[in-house]
PDB file of C-alpha atoms and ligand atoms in Angstrom:
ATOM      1  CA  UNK A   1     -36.200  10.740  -1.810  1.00  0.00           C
ATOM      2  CA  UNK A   2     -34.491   8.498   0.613  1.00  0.00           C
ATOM      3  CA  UNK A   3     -35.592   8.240   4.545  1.00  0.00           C
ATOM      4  CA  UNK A   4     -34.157   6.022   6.843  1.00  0.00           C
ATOM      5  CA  UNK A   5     -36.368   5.186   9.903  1.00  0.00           C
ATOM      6  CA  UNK A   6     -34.526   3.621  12.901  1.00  0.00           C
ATOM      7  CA  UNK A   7     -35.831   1.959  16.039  1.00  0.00           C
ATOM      8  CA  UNK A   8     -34.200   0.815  19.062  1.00  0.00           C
ATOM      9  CA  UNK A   9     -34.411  -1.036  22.200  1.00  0.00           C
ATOM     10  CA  UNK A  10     -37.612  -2.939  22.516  1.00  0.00           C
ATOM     11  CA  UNK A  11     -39.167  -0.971  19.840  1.00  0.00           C
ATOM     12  CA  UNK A  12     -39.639  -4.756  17.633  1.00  0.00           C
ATOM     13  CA  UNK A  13     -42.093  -5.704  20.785  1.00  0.00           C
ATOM     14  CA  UNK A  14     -44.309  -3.257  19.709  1.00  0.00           C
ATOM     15  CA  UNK A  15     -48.048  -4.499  19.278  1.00  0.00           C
ATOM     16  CA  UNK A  16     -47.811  -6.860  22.364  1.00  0.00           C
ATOM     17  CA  UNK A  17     -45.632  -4.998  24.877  1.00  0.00           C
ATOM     18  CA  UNK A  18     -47.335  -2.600  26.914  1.00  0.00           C
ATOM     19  CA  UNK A  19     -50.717  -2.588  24.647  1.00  0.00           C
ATOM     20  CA  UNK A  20     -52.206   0.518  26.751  1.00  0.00           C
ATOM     21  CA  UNK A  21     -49.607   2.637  26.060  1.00  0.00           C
ATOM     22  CA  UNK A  22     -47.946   1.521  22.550  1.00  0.00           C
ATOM     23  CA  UNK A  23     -50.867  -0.359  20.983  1.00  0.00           C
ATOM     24  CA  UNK A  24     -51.563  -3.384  19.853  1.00  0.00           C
ATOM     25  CA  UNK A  25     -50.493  -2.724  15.983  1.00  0.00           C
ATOM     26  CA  UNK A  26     -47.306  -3.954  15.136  1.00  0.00           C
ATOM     27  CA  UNK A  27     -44.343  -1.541  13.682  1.00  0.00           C
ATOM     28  CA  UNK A  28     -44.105  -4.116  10.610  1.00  0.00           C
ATOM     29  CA  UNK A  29     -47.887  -3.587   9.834  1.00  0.00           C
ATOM     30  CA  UNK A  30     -47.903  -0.039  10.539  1.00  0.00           C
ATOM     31  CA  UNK A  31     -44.704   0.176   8.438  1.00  0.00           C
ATOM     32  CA  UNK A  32     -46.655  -1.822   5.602  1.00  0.00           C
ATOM     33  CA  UNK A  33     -49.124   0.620   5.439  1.00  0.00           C
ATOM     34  CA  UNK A  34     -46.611   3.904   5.621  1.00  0.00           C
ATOM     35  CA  UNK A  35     -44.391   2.276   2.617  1.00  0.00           C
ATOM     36  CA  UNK A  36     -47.753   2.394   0.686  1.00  0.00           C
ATOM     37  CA  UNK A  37     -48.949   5.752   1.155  1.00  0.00           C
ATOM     38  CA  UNK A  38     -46.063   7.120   0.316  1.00  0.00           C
ATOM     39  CA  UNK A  39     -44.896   4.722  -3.002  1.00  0.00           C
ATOM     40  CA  UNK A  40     -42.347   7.804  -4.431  1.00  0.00           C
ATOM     41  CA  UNK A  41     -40.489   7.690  -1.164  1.00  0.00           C
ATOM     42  CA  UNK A  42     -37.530   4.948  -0.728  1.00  0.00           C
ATOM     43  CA  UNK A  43     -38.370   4.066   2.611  1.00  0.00           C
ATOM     44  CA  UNK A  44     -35.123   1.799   4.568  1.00  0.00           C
ATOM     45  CA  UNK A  45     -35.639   0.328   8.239  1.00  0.00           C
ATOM     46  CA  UNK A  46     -33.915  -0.897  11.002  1.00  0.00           C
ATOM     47  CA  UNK A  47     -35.020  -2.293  14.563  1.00  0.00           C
ATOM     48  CA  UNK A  48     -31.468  -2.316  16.736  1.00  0.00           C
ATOM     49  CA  UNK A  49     -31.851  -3.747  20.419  1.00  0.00           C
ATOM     50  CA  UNK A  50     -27.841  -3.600  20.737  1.00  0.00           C
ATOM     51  CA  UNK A  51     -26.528   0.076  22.023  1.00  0.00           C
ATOM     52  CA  UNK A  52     -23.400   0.199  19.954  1.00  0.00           C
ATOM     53  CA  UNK A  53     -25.112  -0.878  16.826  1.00  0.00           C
ATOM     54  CA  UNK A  54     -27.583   1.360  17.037  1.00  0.00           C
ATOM     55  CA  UNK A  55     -25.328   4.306  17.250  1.00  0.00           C
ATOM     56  CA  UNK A  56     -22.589   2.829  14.570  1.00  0.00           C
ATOM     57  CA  UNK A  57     -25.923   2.768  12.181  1.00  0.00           C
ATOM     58  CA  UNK A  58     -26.600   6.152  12.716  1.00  0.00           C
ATOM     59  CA  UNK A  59     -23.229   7.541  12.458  1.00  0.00           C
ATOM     60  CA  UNK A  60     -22.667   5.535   9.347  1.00  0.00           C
ATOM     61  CA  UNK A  61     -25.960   6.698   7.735  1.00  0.00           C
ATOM     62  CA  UNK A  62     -24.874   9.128   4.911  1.00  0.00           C
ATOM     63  CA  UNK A  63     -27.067   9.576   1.991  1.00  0.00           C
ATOM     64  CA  UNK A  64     -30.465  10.065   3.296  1.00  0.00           C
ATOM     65  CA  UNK A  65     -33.034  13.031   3.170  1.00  0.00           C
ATOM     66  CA  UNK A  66     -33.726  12.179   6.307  1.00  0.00           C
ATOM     67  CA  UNK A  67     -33.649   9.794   9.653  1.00  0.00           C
ATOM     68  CA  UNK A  68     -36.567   9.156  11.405  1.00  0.00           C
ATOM     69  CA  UNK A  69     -35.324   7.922  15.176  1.00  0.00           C
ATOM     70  CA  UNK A  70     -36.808   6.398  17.894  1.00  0.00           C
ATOM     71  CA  UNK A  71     -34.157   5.657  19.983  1.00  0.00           C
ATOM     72  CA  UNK A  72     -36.428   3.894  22.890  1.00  0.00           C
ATOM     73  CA  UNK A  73     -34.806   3.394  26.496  1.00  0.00           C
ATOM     74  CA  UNK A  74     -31.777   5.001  25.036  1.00  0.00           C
ATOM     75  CA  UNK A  75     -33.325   8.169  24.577  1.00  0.00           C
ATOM     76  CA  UNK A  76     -32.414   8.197  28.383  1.00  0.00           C
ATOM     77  CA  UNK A  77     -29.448   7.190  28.841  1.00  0.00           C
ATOM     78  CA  UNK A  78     -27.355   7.149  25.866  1.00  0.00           C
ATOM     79  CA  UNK A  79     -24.260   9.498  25.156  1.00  0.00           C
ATOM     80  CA  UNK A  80     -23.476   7.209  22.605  1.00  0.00           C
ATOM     81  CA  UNK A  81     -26.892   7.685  20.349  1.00  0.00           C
ATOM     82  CA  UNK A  82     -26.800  11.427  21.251  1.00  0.00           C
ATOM     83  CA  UNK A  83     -23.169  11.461  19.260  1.00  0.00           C
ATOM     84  CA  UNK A  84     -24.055   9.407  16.692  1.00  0.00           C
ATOM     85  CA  UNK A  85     -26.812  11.921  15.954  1.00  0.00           C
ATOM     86  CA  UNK A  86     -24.087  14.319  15.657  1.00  0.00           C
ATOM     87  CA  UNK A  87     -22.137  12.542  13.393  1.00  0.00           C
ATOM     88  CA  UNK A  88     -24.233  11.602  10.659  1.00  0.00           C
ATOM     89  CA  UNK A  89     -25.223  14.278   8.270  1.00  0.00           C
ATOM     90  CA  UNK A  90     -28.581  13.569   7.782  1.00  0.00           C
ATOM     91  CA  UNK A  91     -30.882  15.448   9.366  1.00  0.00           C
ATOM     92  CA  UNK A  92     -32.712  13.319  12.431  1.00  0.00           C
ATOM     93  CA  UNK A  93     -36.236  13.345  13.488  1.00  0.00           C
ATOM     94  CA  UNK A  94     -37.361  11.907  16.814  1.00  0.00           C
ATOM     95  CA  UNK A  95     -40.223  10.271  17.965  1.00  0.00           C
ATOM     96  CA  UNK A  96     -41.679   8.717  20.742  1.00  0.00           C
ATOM     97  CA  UNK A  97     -45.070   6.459  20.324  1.00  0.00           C
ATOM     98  CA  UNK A  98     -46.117   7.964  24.105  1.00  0.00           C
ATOM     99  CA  UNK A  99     -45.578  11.440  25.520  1.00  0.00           C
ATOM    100  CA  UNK A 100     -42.323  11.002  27.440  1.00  0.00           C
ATOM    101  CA  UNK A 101     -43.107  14.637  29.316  1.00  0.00           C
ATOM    102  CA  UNK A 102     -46.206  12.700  30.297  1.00  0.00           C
ATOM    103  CA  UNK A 103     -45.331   9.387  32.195  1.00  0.00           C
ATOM    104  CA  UNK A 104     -42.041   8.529  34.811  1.00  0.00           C
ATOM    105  CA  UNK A 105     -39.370  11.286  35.553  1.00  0.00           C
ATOM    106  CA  UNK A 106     -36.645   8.959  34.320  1.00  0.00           C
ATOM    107  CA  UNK A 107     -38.347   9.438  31.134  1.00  0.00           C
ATOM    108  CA  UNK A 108     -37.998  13.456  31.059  1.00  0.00           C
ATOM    109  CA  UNK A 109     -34.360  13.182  30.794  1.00  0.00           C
ATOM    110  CA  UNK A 110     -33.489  13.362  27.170  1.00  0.00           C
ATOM    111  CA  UNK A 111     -29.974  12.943  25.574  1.00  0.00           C
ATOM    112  CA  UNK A 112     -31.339  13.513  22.106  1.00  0.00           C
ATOM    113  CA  UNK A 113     -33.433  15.675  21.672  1.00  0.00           C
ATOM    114  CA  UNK A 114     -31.353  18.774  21.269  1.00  0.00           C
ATOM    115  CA  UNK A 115     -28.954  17.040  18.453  1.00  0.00           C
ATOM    116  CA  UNK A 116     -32.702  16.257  16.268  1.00  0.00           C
ATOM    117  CA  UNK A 117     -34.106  19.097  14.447  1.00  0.00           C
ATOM    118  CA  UNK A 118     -36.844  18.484  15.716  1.00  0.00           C
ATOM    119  CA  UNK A 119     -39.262  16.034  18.400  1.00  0.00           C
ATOM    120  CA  UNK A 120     -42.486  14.447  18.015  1.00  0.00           C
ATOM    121  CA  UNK A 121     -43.921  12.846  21.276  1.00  0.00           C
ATOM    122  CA  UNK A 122     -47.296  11.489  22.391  1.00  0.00           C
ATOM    123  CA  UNK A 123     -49.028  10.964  18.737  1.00  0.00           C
ATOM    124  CA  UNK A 124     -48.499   6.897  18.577  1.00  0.00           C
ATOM    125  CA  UNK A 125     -47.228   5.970  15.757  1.00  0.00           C
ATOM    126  CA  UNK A 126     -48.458   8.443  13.319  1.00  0.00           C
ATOM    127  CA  UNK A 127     -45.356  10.037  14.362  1.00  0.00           C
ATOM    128  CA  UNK A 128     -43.326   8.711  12.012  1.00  0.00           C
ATOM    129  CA  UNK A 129     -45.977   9.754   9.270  1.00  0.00           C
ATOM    130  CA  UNK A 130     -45.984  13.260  10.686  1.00  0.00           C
ATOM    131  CA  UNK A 131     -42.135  13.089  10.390  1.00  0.00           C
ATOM    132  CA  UNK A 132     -42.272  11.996   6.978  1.00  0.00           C
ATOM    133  CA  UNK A 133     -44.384  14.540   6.332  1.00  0.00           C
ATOM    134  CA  UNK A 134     -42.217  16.884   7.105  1.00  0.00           C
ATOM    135  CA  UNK A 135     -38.917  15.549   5.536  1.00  0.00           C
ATOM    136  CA  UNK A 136     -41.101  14.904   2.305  1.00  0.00           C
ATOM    137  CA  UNK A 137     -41.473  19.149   3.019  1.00  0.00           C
ATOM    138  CA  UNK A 138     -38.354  20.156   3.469  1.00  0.00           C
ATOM    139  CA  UNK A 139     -36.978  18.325   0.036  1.00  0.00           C
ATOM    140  CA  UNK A 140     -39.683  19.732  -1.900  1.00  0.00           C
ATOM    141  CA  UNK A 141     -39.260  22.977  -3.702  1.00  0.00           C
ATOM    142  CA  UNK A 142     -41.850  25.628  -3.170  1.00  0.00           C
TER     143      UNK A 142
HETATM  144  C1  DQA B   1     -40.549   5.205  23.708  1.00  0.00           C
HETATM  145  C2  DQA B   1     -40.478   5.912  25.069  1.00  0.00           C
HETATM  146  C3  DQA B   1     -39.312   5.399  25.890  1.00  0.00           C
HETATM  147  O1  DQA B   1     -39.291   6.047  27.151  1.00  0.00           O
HETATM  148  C4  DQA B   1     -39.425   3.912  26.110  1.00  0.00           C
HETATM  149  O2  DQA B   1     -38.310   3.438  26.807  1.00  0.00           O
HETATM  150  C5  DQA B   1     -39.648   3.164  24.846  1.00  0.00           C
HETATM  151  C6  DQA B   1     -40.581   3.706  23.866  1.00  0.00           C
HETATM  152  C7  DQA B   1     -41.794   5.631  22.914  1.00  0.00           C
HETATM  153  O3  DQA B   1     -41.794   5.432  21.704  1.00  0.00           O
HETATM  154  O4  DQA B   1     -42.758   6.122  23.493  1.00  0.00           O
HETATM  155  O5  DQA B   1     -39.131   2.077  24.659  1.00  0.00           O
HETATM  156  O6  DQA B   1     -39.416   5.580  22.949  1.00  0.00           O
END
């Protein structure tokens, strides 16, 4: 099984940015610890600060079970991520560390969410293990 998790803008400042609301663990440790709880799963990452990238890397991403996305800032303002979630064939996941619904206005609008199947918001990171969870799921047979 093959999952692709992919962060964006100011999501490689996690651990010192914003410690109240993100935490002070970084995504590298946190990721550490994922990759080993789950050694059968082929786990690839990316951290992309640059808008254009970030979407070309989604687009382009082809044979994976699954993307696990947090998009960051873009999440707001980004017609470019929302098609690039609409291109790829994979099947994305999106998650926020906070509870978007929770904090600023600006932060209510989402572009994404209705091209993911499906949004996880609020739960820090163990997001992207609840995500996993459910990709490992969906590719196993009942
Ligand atoms: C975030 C939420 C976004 O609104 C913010 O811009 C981020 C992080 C989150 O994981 O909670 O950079 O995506």
């Amino acid at each position: 099984m093959k999952v692709f998790i992919i962060n964006g803008v100011n999501l490689g400042q996690i651990g010192t940015r914003e410690v109240n609301i993100y935490g002070h663990l970084s995504f590298d440790e946190y990721l550490r610890d994922l990759v080993n709880l789950y050694p059968d799963v082929n786990i690839d990452y990316l951290q992309e600060d640059d808008e254009g990238e970030l979407a070309q890397a989604i687009a382009e991403a082809h044979d994976y079970d699954g993307i696990i996305l947090n998009p960051g800032a873009f999440t707001h303002t980004s017609i470019a991520v929302a098609d690039a979630i609409r291109t790829t064939p994979c099947p994305v996941i999106e998650v926020h560390l906070s509870n978007i619904f929770g904090r600023e206005p600006y932060r209510h609008r989402n572009l994404v969410a209705s091209h993911c199947i499906g949004s996880i918001s609020g739960f820090g990171l163990d997001g992207y293990r609840m995500a996993l969870e459910h990709l490992i799921k969906k590719c196993t047979p009942l």
